[in-house]
């Protein structure tokens, strides 16, 4: 039984993998072994973070047992030796304890690890397991999504949900790495994956964890302010890729230039506030983040004469990493608009409703009325490139000027293209790594007409390679909403199976956590049609015809709604809470406890055997 402190050294040209470390990343501080227990004390080489990791064992055997426990700089090991007759059992239970801190006096974390091990061994495996089970059951009671009529898909969905739990349950003031804690891909770094793909799931299933993930960004505001100064601006610029608040992107064009991260973070904060009703979060640090990020957009963009005075943002990269450093990326501009409007609302609301918090915010940020007026104007006049004839929103103002990519001449085994073509080659073409405008049609749906959303999807879908695992789930959500159920199911399956079939040949580097969150989105926002960014809860159920049932729960302002979709119709039940207004398609429905409301599916009569509930008028 071992505690291993170092993975194998590896080098690779694949940008999705960790670069590997020239030196061992953990510096050993102390190592002790005693009986069946070993405890290691370590520090991270660059940041000096401290950790202690210990293991202990109980051994049950009727035969005499010899234990050899050793601990050294590079790990610890226990050998259990016994002479057993055939059929004679020997049971080893292993307990592992782990404590960390940014700073800690020598020996402090070791003492904590020892106490945790003492308690675990005293309580025994069954107690530890019982406690664990209680917490995990709580997770499933809020988060499970049930599918009937497709057993393997049900299993795959739970695999994704399980990994969301693993990645988020013990955030402990840190972010959610792109690979959770399952692998070394992306070196444990945090991206927008958290705010756009994972936080929506947390908001609706475990808002406390959502708050934790967002609080981490608040704690990084100082570093984001420094970063803004470094690139010549006021306000705050969150790093595209980070672990400690500093920008860690390896490649400027497809990394650092993704300024939209600022708006993704504030979008998630507003979404959290609107759905949970947790005002305290915005009254506290959230408001400061809104203000400082809004400032950055004003610094970055300008009112362009060339565009009739519209607010333009140039030389940025949107979500699609195959098209970089462009002018007026529609996603960035639309999300910046949300960010600016959000900052204006927060200022107005605090001034009226929370004068003390307002005064604190003014003291911390020295915002002027002119500034706020500037945010309002920039939002109003935000330029969004559109193509009149095609009736679509352009990914960026020059997107159509790029040479079409020859998909017919691209061998299937050269996907993902990023491993086979130089980025500069990709950047010149109309070829998309991951949803960009299509993602905007979901997040800021109100900015698009229905027809425009469909035409936009029709245009970009064939150009989208899905070389990023962040793509399929959102393609599924929009395919559902524009009426392409087969496509929606196909993309959903791509998202939910990505790690189970190792579709991108890199699951060994870690699970794709954004795709796990996206899987939940495809189910709940796609097939369930949930939209509630502004706090109004709307469902538009569209059950795949291959399934017999899709059932899930969502939390809204402390209340829990169960949505139960069958081919015959959808039943809404208020599981927790006193009363909630929701929309079923275009109809306003009031949910109260103990009174399920059922609506039949559009063109199909309700099946008599489906459910005993009366059909509502
Ligand atoms: O954040 C993503 C990005 O959008 C595409 N490349 C991988 C990153 C980490 O998952």
XYZ file of C-alpha atoms and ligand atoms in Angstrom:
627
model
C 0.000 0.000 0.000
C 1.575 3.246 -1.137
C 1.484 7.037 -1.016
C 3.171 8.248 -4.171
C 4.149 11.892 -4.389
C 5.334 12.137 -7.983
C 3.747 11.127 -11.255
C 5.907 10.048 -14.159
C 7.751 12.842 -15.964
C 6.159 13.378 -19.390
C 6.601 15.626 -22.345
C 4.196 16.016 -25.231
C 3.427 18.371 -28.096
C -0.275 18.114 -27.400
C -1.281 21.565 -26.085
C -4.131 20.010 -24.118
C -1.745 18.124 -21.874
C 0.217 19.432 -18.956
C 3.635 20.648 -20.006
C 5.107 18.498 -17.307
C 7.556 19.827 -14.765
C 11.295 19.927 -15.188
C 11.709 19.499 -11.442
C 9.645 17.542 -8.999
C 6.797 19.785 -8.022
C 6.531 18.665 -4.384
C 9.368 19.390 -2.004
C 9.548 16.862 0.851
C 9.690 18.417 4.314
C 9.322 15.444 6.607
C 8.383 11.784 6.434
C 7.490 9.440 9.269
C 6.395 5.835 9.521
C 5.104 4.017 12.553
C 3.263 0.686 12.765
C 0.783 0.689 9.889
C 0.832 4.453 9.509
C 2.932 6.841 7.431
C 2.639 10.636 7.160
C 4.378 12.870 4.625
C 4.735 16.623 4.893
C 5.308 18.466 1.617
C 5.378 21.917 0.062
C 4.736 22.948 -3.533
C 7.945 24.148 -5.130
C 6.811 27.522 -6.526
C 3.920 28.731 -4.421
C 5.095 27.207 -1.129
C 1.664 25.740 -0.367
C 1.892 23.185 2.443
C 0.292 19.792 2.580
C 0.337 16.721 4.731
C -0.833 13.373 3.530
C -1.073 10.306 5.707
C -2.240 6.741 5.485
C -3.097 4.207 8.129
C -4.322 0.642 7.925
C -6.161 -1.946 9.913
C -5.341 -5.544 9.136
C -7.636 -8.407 10.069
C -6.250 -11.889 9.773
C -6.207 -15.070 11.814
C -2.629 -15.668 10.700
C 0.271 -13.784 12.266
C 1.012 -10.632 10.296
C 4.233 -8.686 9.913
C 4.014 -5.007 8.933
C 6.883 -3.144 7.261
C 6.117 0.526 6.942
C 8.624 2.970 5.431
C 8.453 6.649 4.579
C 11.001 8.570 2.548
C 11.254 11.752 0.500
C 9.567 10.308 -2.553
C 6.724 8.433 -0.876
C 5.635 5.915 1.711
C 4.828 2.250 1.573
C 3.425 -0.462 3.794
C 4.113 -4.115 3.192
C 1.820 -6.623 4.876
C 3.343 -10.082 5.153
C 1.427 -13.145 6.250
C 1.499 -16.806 5.524
C -2.047 -17.752 4.521
C -3.541 -21.131 3.859
C -5.653 -21.488 0.750
C -9.051 -19.848 1.356
C -7.866 -18.009 4.456
C -8.896 -14.335 4.268
C -6.834 -11.299 5.130
C -8.512 -7.917 5.088
C -6.648 -4.631 4.841
C -8.554 -1.362 5.285
C -6.687 1.734 4.184
C -7.493 5.199 5.566
C -6.061 8.271 3.896
C -6.051 11.802 5.313
C -5.099 14.956 3.503
C -4.742 18.542 4.753
C -3.438 21.623 2.998
C -2.962 25.329 3.646
C -1.452 28.293 1.818
C 0.827 28.762 4.790
C 1.247 26.684 7.941
C 3.891 26.337 10.650
C 6.109 23.250 10.408
C 4.368 20.187 11.793
C 0.919 21.799 12.021
C -0.631 19.964 9.079
C 1.025 16.720 10.124
C -0.693 17.023 13.490
C -4.012 17.540 11.706
C -3.474 14.543 9.441
C -2.619 12.452 12.498
C -5.808 13.566 14.272
C -7.910 12.755 11.211
C -6.344 9.308 10.940
C -6.840 8.675 14.674
C -10.514 9.498 14.314
C -11.007 7.448 11.160
C -9.298 4.355 12.561
C -11.210 4.699 15.835
C -14.565 5.048 14.016
C -13.721 2.284 11.565
C -14.371 1.891 7.887
C -18.134 1.506 8.244
C -18.589 4.815 10.056
C -16.463 6.651 7.527
C -18.384 5.045 4.729
C -21.724 5.863 6.409
C -20.824 9.532 6.654
C -19.638 9.568 3.078
C -22.803 7.842 1.897
C -24.987 10.418 3.670
C -23.332 13.273 1.846
C -23.358 11.519 -1.489
C -27.025 10.623 -1.133
C -27.765 14.254 -0.452
C -25.992 15.126 -3.696
C -28.022 12.611 -5.701
C -31.319 13.643 -4.174
C -30.803 17.133 -5.630
C -28.817 16.338 -8.721
C -29.904 13.077 -10.235
C -31.385 13.102 -13.705
C -33.445 10.036 -14.505
C -33.921 8.675 -17.956
C -36.201 5.758 -18.729
C -36.014 3.763 -21.906
C -32.268 4.108 -22.402
C -30.308 2.274 -19.717
C -26.826 2.898 -21.048
C -27.549 6.574 -21.472
C -28.798 6.714 -17.902
C -25.519 5.211 -16.726
C -23.521 7.617 -18.842
C -25.451 10.575 -17.459
C -24.759 9.465 -13.887
C -21.095 9.057 -14.722
C -21.048 12.733 -15.738
C -22.976 13.851 -12.662
C -20.686 11.843 -10.423
C -17.673 13.626 -11.867
C -19.327 16.984 -11.346
C -19.687 16.067 -7.698
C -16.069 14.947 -7.449
C -14.863 18.176 -9.022
C -16.950 20.597 -6.988
C -17.900 19.135 -3.615
C -14.687 20.177 -1.886
C -13.834 23.432 -3.636
C -12.455 24.848 -0.389
C -12.085 28.342 -1.738
C -10.450 27.211 -4.964
C -11.763 27.048 -8.517
C -12.858 24.028 -10.494
C -9.996 22.821 -12.708
C -10.808 21.890 -16.332
C -10.061 18.279 -15.435
C -11.412 18.402 -11.911
C -8.879 16.481 -9.850
C -8.743 13.524 -12.171
C -5.647 14.173 -14.237
C -2.723 16.362 -15.156
C -4.201 17.802 -18.379
C -4.091 21.632 -18.421
C -1.945 21.449 -15.284
C -4.882 21.855 -12.926
C -5.759 25.255 -14.388
C -9.115 27.033 -14.195
C -10.823 28.453 -17.294
C -14.289 29.798 -18.146
C -15.419 26.160 -18.102
C -16.496 26.683 -14.494
C -18.700 29.718 -14.943
C -20.397 28.797 -18.213
C -20.622 25.006 -17.989
C -20.465 23.996 -14.327
C -21.967 26.861 -12.325
C -25.443 26.544 -13.950
C -25.598 22.950 -12.714
C -24.495 24.014 -9.230
C -26.924 26.936 -9.105
C -29.797 24.521 -9.665
C -28.649 21.608 -7.561
C -26.334 22.908 -4.857
C -26.274 26.719 -4.768
C -23.842 26.746 -1.852
C -21.219 25.136 -4.051
C -21.987 27.624 -6.816
C -21.351 30.447 -4.379
C -18.063 28.863 -3.382
C -16.899 28.648 -6.979
C -17.828 32.289 -7.573
C -16.323 33.469 -4.293
C -13.018 32.136 -5.564
C -13.150 34.676 -8.417
C -13.914 37.448 -5.914
C -10.837 36.454 -3.967
C -8.794 36.796 -7.165
C -9.956 40.363 -7.842
C -6.654 41.857 -6.653
C -4.681 39.758 -9.120
C -7.176 40.639 -11.874
C -6.656 44.348 -11.150
C -2.906 43.870 -11.416
C -3.348 42.050 -14.677
C -5.421 44.901 -16.124
C -2.591 47.333 -15.246
C -0.079 44.998 -16.844
C -1.906 45.149 -20.182
C -2.390 48.895 -19.865
C -5.897 49.255 -18.481
C -7.935 50.322 -15.474
C -10.394 47.928 -13.920
C -9.871 44.186 -13.663
C -8.914 41.604 -16.247
C -9.362 38.020 -15.169
C -6.762 35.637 -16.560
C -7.973 33.290 -19.241
C -6.145 30.438 -17.611
C -4.883 30.418 -14.075
C -4.227 28.566 -10.892
C -3.226 31.310 -8.494
C -4.765 34.389 -10.086
C -1.937 35.086 -12.549
C -2.361 34.593 -16.281
C -0.915 31.218 -17.242
C -1.906 30.990 -20.901
C 0.718 29.437 -23.071
C -0.356 31.022 -26.346
C -1.484 34.633 -26.629
C -3.828 34.325 -29.595
C -5.971 31.449 -28.347
C -5.465 32.180 -24.660
C -4.721 35.583 -23.182
C -6.804 37.357 -25.849
C -9.994 35.682 -24.628
C -11.155 38.757 -22.763
C -14.675 37.342 -22.680
C -13.675 35.556 -19.444
C -14.518 38.799 -17.598
C -18.077 38.714 -18.899
C -18.429 34.966 -18.363
C -17.639 35.420 -14.685
C -20.080 38.269 -14.166
C -22.727 36.455 -16.195
C -22.456 33.520 -13.798
C -22.636 35.869 -10.805
C -25.825 37.492 -12.068
C -27.319 34.146 -12.978
C -26.540 32.913 -9.463
C -28.118 35.974 -7.886
C -31.214 35.937 -10.108
C -31.973 32.273 -9.526
C -31.021 31.895 -5.879
C -32.101 35.347 -4.722
C -28.854 35.555 -2.713
C -28.431 39.319 -2.610
C -25.711 39.159 0.015
C -23.276 37.848 -2.550
C -23.643 40.913 -4.762
C -23.790 43.306 -1.844
C -20.437 41.932 -0.797
C -17.590 41.295 -3.197
C -19.727 40.524 -6.250
C -20.550 44.208 -6.849
C -16.896 45.148 -6.882
C -16.178 42.501 -9.497
C -19.058 43.829 -11.629
C -17.698 47.359 -11.455
C -14.062 46.557 -12.152
C -14.840 44.247 -15.067
C -17.198 46.849 -16.590
C -14.360 49.354 -16.459
C -12.161 47.048 -18.458
C -14.636 46.941 -21.378
C -14.712 50.697 -21.597
C -10.939 50.715 -21.745
C -10.844 47.978 -24.340
C -13.561 49.205 -26.703
C -14.467 52.569 -28.225
C -17.325 54.395 -29.933
C -16.331 53.949 -33.558
C -17.036 56.630 -36.156
C -16.486 54.004 -38.795
C -19.468 52.119 -37.318
C -21.740 55.133 -36.875
C -20.801 55.660 -33.240
C -21.418 52.045 -32.181
C -19.297 50.606 -29.389
C -16.699 48.272 -30.918
C -14.236 45.891 -29.311
C -11.272 44.960 -31.482
C -8.434 42.446 -31.391
C -9.944 39.879 -29.076
C -10.491 36.145 -29.320
C -13.947 34.685 -28.782
C -14.644 31.155 -27.554
C -13.715 29.634 -30.933
C -9.982 29.058 -30.680
C -9.587 28.433 -34.437
C -10.420 32.084 -35.190
C -8.314 34.427 -33.136
C -7.606 38.102 -32.486
C -10.582 39.429 -34.398
C -12.609 42.614 -34.458
C -16.077 42.595 -32.922
C -16.493 38.990 -31.955
C -20.270 38.818 -31.485
C -20.062 36.573 -28.409
C -17.616 38.899 -26.672
C -19.595 42.021 -27.528
C -22.930 40.566 -26.431
C -21.517 39.234 -23.187
C -19.670 42.526 -22.547
C -23.034 44.235 -22.983
C -24.485 41.994 -20.254
C -21.509 42.797 -18.051
C -21.957 46.552 -18.533
C -25.706 46.425 -17.966
C -25.147 44.293 -14.891
C -22.773 46.863 -13.451
C -25.265 49.678 -14.093
C -28.055 47.702 -12.395
C -25.918 46.898 -9.393
C -24.978 50.528 -8.923
C -28.598 51.668 -9.210
C -29.887 48.970 -6.933
C -27.263 49.484 -4.233
C -27.748 53.252 -4.312
C -31.486 52.811 -3.691
C -31.706 49.734 -1.501
C -28.361 49.312 0.257
C -26.877 52.742 0.974
C -24.162 51.384 3.297
C -22.983 48.834 0.789
C -23.145 51.522 -1.880
C -20.936 53.803 0.195
C -18.443 50.978 0.721
C -18.385 50.236 -2.982
C -17.823 53.893 -3.821
C -14.995 54.044 -1.315
C -13.377 50.920 -2.750
C -13.746 51.803 -6.422
C -14.296 55.587 -6.657
C -16.789 55.116 -9.500
C -18.136 58.348 -10.936
C -21.591 59.064 -12.376
C -19.973 59.733 -15.738
C -18.439 56.312 -15.696
C -21.772 54.641 -15.033
C -23.329 56.708 -17.825
C -20.502 55.500 -20.091
C -21.318 51.878 -19.282
C -24.962 52.484 -20.068
C -24.168 54.084 -23.432
C -21.640 51.422 -24.392
C -24.190 48.712 -23.645
C -26.909 50.515 -25.622
C -24.656 51.125 -28.593
C -22.824 47.785 -28.532
C -22.029 46.727 -32.071
C -23.081 43.224 -33.076
C -22.004 42.217 -36.594
C -24.900 40.847 -38.630
C -25.272 39.787 -42.250
C -28.504 41.148 -43.677
C -28.797 38.806 -46.635
C -27.997 35.624 -44.747
C -29.973 36.817 -41.746
C -27.305 35.632 -39.323
C -25.105 37.067 -36.636
C -21.479 37.021 -37.721
C -18.958 35.374 -35.465
C -16.772 38.422 -36.007
C -16.987 41.231 -38.517
C -14.627 39.520 -41.010
C -15.729 35.950 -40.557
C -17.180 35.642 -44.058
C -14.049 37.093 -45.621
C -12.046 34.035 -44.558
C -11.429 31.187 -46.947
C -13.866 28.294 -46.478
C -12.172 25.213 -45.017
C -12.199 22.256 -47.377
C -13.925 19.719 -45.146
C -14.303 17.209 -47.999
C -10.561 17.075 -48.445
C -9.852 16.737 -44.718
C -9.142 13.120 -43.740
C -11.200 12.003 -40.736
C -8.080 10.946 -38.890
C -6.779 14.525 -38.880
C -9.358 15.591 -36.284
C -8.822 17.280 -33.898
C -7.281 19.649 -36.416
C -5.188 21.305 -33.731
C -2.941 18.240 -33.636
C -2.385 18.190 -37.406
C -2.448 21.763 -38.719
C -0.500 24.774 -37.615
C -2.755 27.283 -35.808
C -1.847 30.016 -38.313
C -3.265 27.818 -41.047
C -6.515 27.322 -39.140
C -6.875 31.020 -38.300
C -7.114 31.939 -41.997
C -10.134 29.744 -42.613
C -13.822 29.461 -41.847
C -13.387 26.513 -39.558
C -14.620 26.489 -36.001
C -13.253 24.589 -33.039
C -16.221 25.106 -30.717
C -19.553 26.891 -30.540
C -19.178 30.633 -30.392
C -22.171 32.603 -31.741
C -24.292 29.517 -31.156
C -23.363 29.670 -27.477
C -24.449 33.306 -27.444
C -27.851 32.303 -28.844
C -28.298 30.260 -25.675
C -26.793 32.557 -23.039
C -28.293 35.796 -24.325
C -31.257 34.344 -26.140
C -33.149 37.655 -25.885
C -30.691 39.262 -28.324
C -31.757 36.971 -31.174
C -35.042 36.392 -32.951
C -36.103 32.747 -33.209
C -35.450 32.681 -36.947
C -32.092 34.308 -36.507
C -31.104 31.654 -33.975
C -32.066 28.886 -36.382
C -30.307 30.459 -39.350
C -27.242 31.139 -37.224
C -27.175 27.509 -36.120
C -27.678 26.348 -39.733
C -24.753 28.431 -40.893
C -22.199 27.560 -38.238
C -23.099 23.977 -37.483
C -21.447 22.516 -40.603
C -18.304 24.581 -39.943
C -17.989 23.420 -36.345
C -15.550 20.571 -35.870
C -16.312 19.933 -32.217
C -12.563 19.643 -31.669
C -13.237 21.081 -28.238
C -15.419 19.051 -25.888
C -17.154 22.312 -24.906
C -19.031 22.301 -28.180
C -21.366 19.320 -28.479
C -23.516 20.043 -25.429
C -24.361 23.575 -26.527
C -25.009 22.448 -30.117
C -27.460 20.028 -28.532
C -29.210 22.733 -26.489
C -29.740 24.916 -29.541
C -30.617 22.037 -31.864
C -33.396 21.225 -29.369
C -34.674 24.757 -29.285
C -34.698 25.307 -33.060
C -36.505 22.043 -33.725
C -33.825 19.540 -34.760
C -34.494 16.703 -32.302
C -32.290 14.094 -34.025
C -29.332 16.440 -34.072
C -30.013 17.413 -30.481
C -29.858 13.782 -29.396
C -26.760 13.086 -31.458
C -24.865 16.020 -29.949
C -26.108 15.136 -26.487
C -24.714 11.616 -26.889
C -21.382 13.040 -28.067
C -21.186 15.166 -24.937
C -22.248 12.551 -22.459
C -19.994 9.812 -23.853
C -16.897 11.875 -24.392
C -14.850 10.313 -21.605
C -16.559 6.951 -21.575
C -15.446 6.199 -25.114
C -12.352 8.368 -24.892
C -13.644 10.226 -27.930
C -10.838 12.791 -27.898
C -8.103 10.268 -27.056
C -7.049 12.202 -23.993
C -9.226 10.956 -21.145
C -6.023 9.620 -19.585
C -5.120 13.265 -18.936
C -8.343 13.758 -17.011
C -12.110 13.965 -17.297
C -13.587 16.856 -19.319
C -15.515 18.570 -16.552
C -17.039 21.243 -18.794
C -18.553 18.508 -20.907
C -19.989 16.890 -17.766
C -21.663 20.208 -16.931
C -22.665 20.548 -20.578
C -24.295 17.134 -20.433
C -26.528 18.404 -17.642
C -27.256 21.550 -19.680
C -28.187 19.497 -22.754
C -30.662 17.549 -20.632
C -32.163 20.342 -18.588
C -31.787 23.424 -20.823
C -31.951 21.416 -24.044
C -34.607 18.718 -23.670
C -36.204 20.414 -20.639
C -35.918 23.865 -22.236
C -35.030 25.593 -18.941
C -34.201 29.291 -19.279
C -33.940 31.431 -16.161
C -31.014 33.766 -16.429
C -33.214 36.735 -15.549
C -34.858 34.906 -12.643
C -38.086 34.019 -14.532
C -38.241 30.245 -14.740
C -39.317 28.928 -18.130
C -39.510 25.341 -19.368
C -40.093 24.149 -22.873
C -40.044 20.344 -22.685
C -38.989 18.392 -25.767
C -38.453 14.750 -24.834
C -36.405 12.711 -27.343
C -38.837 10.313 -28.980
C -36.531 7.394 -28.175
C -36.966 7.905 -24.406
C -39.857 7.021 -22.102
C -39.064 9.539 -19.415
C -36.734 12.353 -18.399
C -37.017 13.525 -14.806
C -34.894 16.095 -12.989
C -35.045 18.616 -10.168
C -34.016 22.239 -10.121
C -33.692 24.638 -7.215
C -34.976 28.169 -7.549
C -34.865 30.661 -4.666
C -34.623 27.880 -2.117
C -37.524 25.908 -3.597
C -37.218 22.662 -5.499
C -39.219 21.814 -8.607
C -39.338 18.365 -10.108
C -39.910 18.193 -13.838
C -41.150 14.853 -15.073
C -41.323 14.526 -18.848
C -42.942 11.574 -20.602
C -44.138 11.210 -24.193
C -47.626 12.113 -22.962
C -46.755 15.317 -21.219
C -44.866 17.041 -18.445
C -45.687 17.075 -14.765
C -44.319 19.778 -12.455
C -44.165 19.130 -8.717
C -43.063 21.500 -6.019
C -40.946 19.213 -3.860
C -39.713 21.868 -1.426
C -41.044 25.358 -0.908
C -44.249 27.306 -0.478
C -45.123 28.388 -3.999
C -43.413 29.294 -7.249
C -44.390 30.797 -10.580
C -42.973 29.107 -13.632
C -43.660 29.170 -17.348
C -44.552 26.033 -19.219
C -43.853 27.093 -22.835
C -45.829 30.369 -22.999
C -48.186 29.689 -20.124
C -47.702 31.014 -16.609
C -48.208 28.253 -14.038
C -48.369 28.583 -10.255
C -46.867 25.659 -8.385
C -47.923 24.999 -4.799
C -47.010 22.133 -2.476
C -48.766 18.784 -2.931
C -50.463 19.822 -6.158
C -48.663 18.548 -9.228
C -49.485 20.317 -12.462
C -49.543 18.391 -15.662
C -49.450 19.648 -19.226
C -49.843 17.341 -22.179
C -47.218 17.199 -24.892
C -48.088 19.385 -27.888
C -49.479 17.342 -30.764
C -49.888 14.037 -28.950
C -52.799 13.095 -26.682
C -51.856 12.050 -23.137
C -51.480 8.296 -22.710
C -54.164 6.989 -20.378
C -51.746 4.722 -18.533
C -49.142 7.385 -18.091
C -50.163 8.975 -14.891
C -53.209 9.361 -12.701
C -53.121 13.125 -12.695
C -55.942 15.067 -14.341
C -54.961 17.151 -17.334
C -54.961 20.812 -16.440
C -57.161 23.105 -18.495
O -11.653 26.465 -21.745
C -11.468 25.500 -22.701
C -11.448 26.171 -24.054
O -12.673 26.807 -24.318
C -11.158 25.180 -25.149
N -9.898 24.518 -24.881
C -9.883 23.831 -23.597
C -10.169 24.770 -22.457
C -10.190 23.997 -21.128
O -11.220 23.069 -21.115
